[in-house]
Coordinates of C-alpha atoms in Angstrom, one line a residue:
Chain A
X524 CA -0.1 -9.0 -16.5
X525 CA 1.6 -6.0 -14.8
X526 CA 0.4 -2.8 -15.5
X527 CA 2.6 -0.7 -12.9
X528 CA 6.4 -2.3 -13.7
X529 CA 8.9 -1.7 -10.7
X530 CA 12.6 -2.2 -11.3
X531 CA 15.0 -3.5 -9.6
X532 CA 13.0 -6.2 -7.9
X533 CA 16.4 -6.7 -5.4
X534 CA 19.2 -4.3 -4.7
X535 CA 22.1 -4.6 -2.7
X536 CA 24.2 -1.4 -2.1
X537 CA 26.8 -0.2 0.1
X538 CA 26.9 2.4 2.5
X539 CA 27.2 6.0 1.4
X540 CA 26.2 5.1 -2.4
X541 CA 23.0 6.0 -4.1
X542 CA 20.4 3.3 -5.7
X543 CA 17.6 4.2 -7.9
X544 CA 14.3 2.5 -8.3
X545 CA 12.4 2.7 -11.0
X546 CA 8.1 2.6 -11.5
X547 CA 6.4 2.3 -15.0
X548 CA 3.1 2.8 -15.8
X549 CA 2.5 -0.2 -18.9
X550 CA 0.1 1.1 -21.4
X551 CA -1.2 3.8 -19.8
X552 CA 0.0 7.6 -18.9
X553 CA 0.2 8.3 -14.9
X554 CA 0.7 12.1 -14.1
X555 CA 0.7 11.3 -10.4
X556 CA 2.7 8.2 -9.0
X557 CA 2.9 7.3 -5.0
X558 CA 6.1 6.2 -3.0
X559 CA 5.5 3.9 -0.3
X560 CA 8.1 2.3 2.4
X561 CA 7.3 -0.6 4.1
X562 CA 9.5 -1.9 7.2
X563 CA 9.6 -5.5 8.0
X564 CA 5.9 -6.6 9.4
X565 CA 5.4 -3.0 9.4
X566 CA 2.6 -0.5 7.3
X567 CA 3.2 0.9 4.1
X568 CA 3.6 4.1 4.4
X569 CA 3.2 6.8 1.8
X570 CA 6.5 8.8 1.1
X571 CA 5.9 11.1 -1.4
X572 CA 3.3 12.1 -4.1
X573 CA 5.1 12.2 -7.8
X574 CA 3.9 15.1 -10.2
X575 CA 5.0 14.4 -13.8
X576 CA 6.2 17.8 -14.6
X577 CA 6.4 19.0 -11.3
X578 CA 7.9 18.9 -8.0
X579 CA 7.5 16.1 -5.8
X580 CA 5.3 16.3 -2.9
X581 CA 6.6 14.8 0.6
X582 CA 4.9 13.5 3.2
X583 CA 6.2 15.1 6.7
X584 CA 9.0 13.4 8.1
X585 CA 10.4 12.6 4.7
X586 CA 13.6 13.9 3.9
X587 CA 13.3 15.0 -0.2
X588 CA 17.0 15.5 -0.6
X589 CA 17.7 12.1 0.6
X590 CA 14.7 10.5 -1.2
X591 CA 15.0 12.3 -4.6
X592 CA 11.8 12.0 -7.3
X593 CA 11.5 12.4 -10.6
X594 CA 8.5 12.4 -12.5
X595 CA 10.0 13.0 -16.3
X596 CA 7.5 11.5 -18.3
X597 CA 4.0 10.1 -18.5
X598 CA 4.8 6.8 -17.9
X599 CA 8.1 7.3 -15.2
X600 CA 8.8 7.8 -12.0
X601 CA 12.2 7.4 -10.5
X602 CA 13.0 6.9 -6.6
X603 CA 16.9 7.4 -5.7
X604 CA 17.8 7.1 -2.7
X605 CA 21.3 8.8 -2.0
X606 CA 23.8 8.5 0.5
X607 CA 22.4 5.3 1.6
X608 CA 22.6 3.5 5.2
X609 CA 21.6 0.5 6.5
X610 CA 18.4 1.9 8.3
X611 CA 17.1 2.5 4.4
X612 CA 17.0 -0.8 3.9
X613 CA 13.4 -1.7 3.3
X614 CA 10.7 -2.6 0.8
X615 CA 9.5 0.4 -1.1
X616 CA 6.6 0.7 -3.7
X617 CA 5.1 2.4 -6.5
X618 CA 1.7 2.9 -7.0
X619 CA -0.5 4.6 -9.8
X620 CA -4.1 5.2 -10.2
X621 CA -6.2 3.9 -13.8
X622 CA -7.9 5.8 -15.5
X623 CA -10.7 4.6 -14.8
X624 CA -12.7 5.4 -11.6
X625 CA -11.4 3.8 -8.3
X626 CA -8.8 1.3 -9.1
X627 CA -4.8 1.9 -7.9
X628 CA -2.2 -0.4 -9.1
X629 CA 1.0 -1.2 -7.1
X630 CA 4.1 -2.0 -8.7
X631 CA 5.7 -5.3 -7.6
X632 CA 8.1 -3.8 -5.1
X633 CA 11.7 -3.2 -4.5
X634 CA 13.3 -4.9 -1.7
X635 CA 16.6 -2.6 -0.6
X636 CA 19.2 -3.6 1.6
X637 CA 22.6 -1.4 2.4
X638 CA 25.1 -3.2 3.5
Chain B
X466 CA -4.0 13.6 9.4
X467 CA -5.3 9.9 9.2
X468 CA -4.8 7.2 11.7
X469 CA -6.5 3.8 11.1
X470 CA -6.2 1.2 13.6
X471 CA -6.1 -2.3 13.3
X472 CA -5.5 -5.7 15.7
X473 CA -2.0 -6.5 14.8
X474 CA -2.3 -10.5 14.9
X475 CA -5.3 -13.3 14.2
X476 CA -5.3 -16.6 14.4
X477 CA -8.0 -18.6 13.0
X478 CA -8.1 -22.1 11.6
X479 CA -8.9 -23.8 7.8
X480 CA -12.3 -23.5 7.2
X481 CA -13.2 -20.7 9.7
X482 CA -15.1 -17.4 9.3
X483 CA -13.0 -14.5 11.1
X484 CA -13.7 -10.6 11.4
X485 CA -10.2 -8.1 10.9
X486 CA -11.6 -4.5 12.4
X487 CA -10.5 -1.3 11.5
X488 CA -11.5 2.0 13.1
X489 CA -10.3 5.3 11.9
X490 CA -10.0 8.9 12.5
X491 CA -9.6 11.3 8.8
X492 CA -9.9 14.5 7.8
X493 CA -12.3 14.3 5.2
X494 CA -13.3 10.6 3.8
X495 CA -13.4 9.1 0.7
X496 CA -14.3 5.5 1.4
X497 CA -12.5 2.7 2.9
X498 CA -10.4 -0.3 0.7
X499 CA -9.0 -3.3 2.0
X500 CA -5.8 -4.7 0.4
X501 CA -4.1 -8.3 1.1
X502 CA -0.6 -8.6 1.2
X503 CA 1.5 -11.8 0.9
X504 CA 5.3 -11.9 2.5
X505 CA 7.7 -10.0 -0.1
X506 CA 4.5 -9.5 -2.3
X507 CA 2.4 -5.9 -3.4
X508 CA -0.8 -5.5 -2.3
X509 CA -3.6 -6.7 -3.9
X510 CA -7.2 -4.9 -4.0
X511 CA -10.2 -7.1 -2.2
X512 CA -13.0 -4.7 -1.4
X513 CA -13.9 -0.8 -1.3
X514 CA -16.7 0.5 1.0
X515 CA -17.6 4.2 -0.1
X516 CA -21.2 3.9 1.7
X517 CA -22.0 2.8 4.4
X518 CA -23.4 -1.3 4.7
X519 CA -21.8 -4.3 3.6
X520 CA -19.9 -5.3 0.2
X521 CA -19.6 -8.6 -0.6
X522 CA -17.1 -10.3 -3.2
X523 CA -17.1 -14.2 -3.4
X524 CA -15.7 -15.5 0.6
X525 CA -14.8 -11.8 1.5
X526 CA -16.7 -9.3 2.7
X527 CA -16.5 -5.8 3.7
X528 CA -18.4 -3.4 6.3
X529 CA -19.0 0.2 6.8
X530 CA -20.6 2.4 9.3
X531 CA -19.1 5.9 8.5
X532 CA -20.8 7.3 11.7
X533 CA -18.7 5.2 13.8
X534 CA -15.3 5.4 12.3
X535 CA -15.5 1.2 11.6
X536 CA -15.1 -1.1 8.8
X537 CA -14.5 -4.6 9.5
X538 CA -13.6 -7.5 6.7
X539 CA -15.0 -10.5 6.7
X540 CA -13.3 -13.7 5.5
X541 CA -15.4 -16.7 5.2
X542 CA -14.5 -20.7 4.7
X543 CA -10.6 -19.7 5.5
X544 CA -7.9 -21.2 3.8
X545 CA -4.4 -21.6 3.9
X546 CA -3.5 -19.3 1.5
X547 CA -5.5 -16.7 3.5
X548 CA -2.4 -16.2 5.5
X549 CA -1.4 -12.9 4.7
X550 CA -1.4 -9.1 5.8
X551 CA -4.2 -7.4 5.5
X552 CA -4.7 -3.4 5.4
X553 CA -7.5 -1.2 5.4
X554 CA -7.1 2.0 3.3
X555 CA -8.4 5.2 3.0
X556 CA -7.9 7.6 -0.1
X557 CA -7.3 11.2 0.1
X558 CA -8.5 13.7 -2.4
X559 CA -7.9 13.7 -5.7
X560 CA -5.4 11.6 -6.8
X561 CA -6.2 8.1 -5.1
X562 CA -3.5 8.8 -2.7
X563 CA -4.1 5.9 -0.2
X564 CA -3.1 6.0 3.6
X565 CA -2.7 2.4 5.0
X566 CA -4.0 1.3 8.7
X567 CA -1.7 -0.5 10.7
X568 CA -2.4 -3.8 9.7
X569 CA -3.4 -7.2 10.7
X570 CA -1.4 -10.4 10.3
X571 CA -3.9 -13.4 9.9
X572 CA -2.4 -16.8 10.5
X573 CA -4.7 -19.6 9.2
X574 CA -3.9 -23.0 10.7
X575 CA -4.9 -26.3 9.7

């Protein structure tokens, strides 16, 4: 089963509103969580780094006060995107790393469209 | 910063062996994944290359040569269900940050 829960799989919102995606981390505690967008037949790329505790860290480019992250507990991060417009809508993605060595799970995804 | 290029389309028929190349430029490296992606889908792990040589796991297979900037992945007896995107990864430092390459769309035919 999942171990990295994503929700809401689908959202439609309008213009000018603010949506907020959640990430989980299922039986295990994730200080750090990764944001990643992904643009039709496009790369994912890597927002921002989520620091439970702590400030987000943003990849350049990124705008943090329209892509704001919260990192409140060991097992959340939050994504909400505010004052949304139609060129937000995308895929985005959570990912966290195990605890053990090498291994990264992905959430399942959140496909955004503003309409 | 991290660039990692990769052909953006092959084509390649059931039952085929075909090679998806990735060359990339990094400040610092910590090995090179490779991820498969299905339309609307997350990625899912395949392979990790941390030395140089090749990794193999079942019909996939991975290569290295960290003097040359390269990995390649190597998907044997092709099947449909092969069709997919498929990124190579490198991790930063610390916290298995991941930077994707550009990505290659393999279409398997019949």
């Amino acid at each position: 089963g999942a171990v990295v829960s994503q929700h809401p799989s689908w959202v439609i919102c309008k213009s000018g509103t603010s949506v907020k995606i959640e990430c989980r981390s299922l039986d295990f505690q994730a200080t750090t969580m990764f944001w990643y967008r992904q643009f039709p037949k496009q790369s994912l790329m890597l927002m921002a780094t989520s620091n439970e505790g702590s400030k987000a860290t943003y990849e350049q480019g990124v705008e943090k006060d329209k892509f704001l992250i919260n990192h409140a507990s060991l097992t959340l991060s939050t994504l909400t995107v505010t004052s949304a417009h139609p060129e937000d809508s995308s895929f985005y993605i959570c990912s966290a790393p195990g605890q053990l060595g090498n291994t990264i799970y992905f959430g399942e995804g959140s496909w955004l469209t503003v309409v | 910063g991290q660039s990692l290029e990769q052909p953006s389309e092959v084509t390649a028929v059931e039952g085929a062996i075909v090679q998806i190349n990735c060359t990339y430029q990094t400040s610092g490296f910590y090995g090179l994944s490779w991820y498969q992606q299905h339309d609307g889908g997350a990625p899912t792990f395949l392979s990790y290359n941390g030395l140089d040589g090749l990794e193999e796991t079942g019909r996939f297979s991975s290569f290295l040569s960290r003097s040359d900037s390269y990995g390649y992945l190597l998907l044997q007896e092709l099947q449909m269900k092969d069709s997919a995107s498929y990124f190579c990864a490198v991790k930063g430092p610390g916290f298995q940050k991941l930077v994707f390459g550009t990505g290659t769309r393999l279409l398997v035919s019949p």
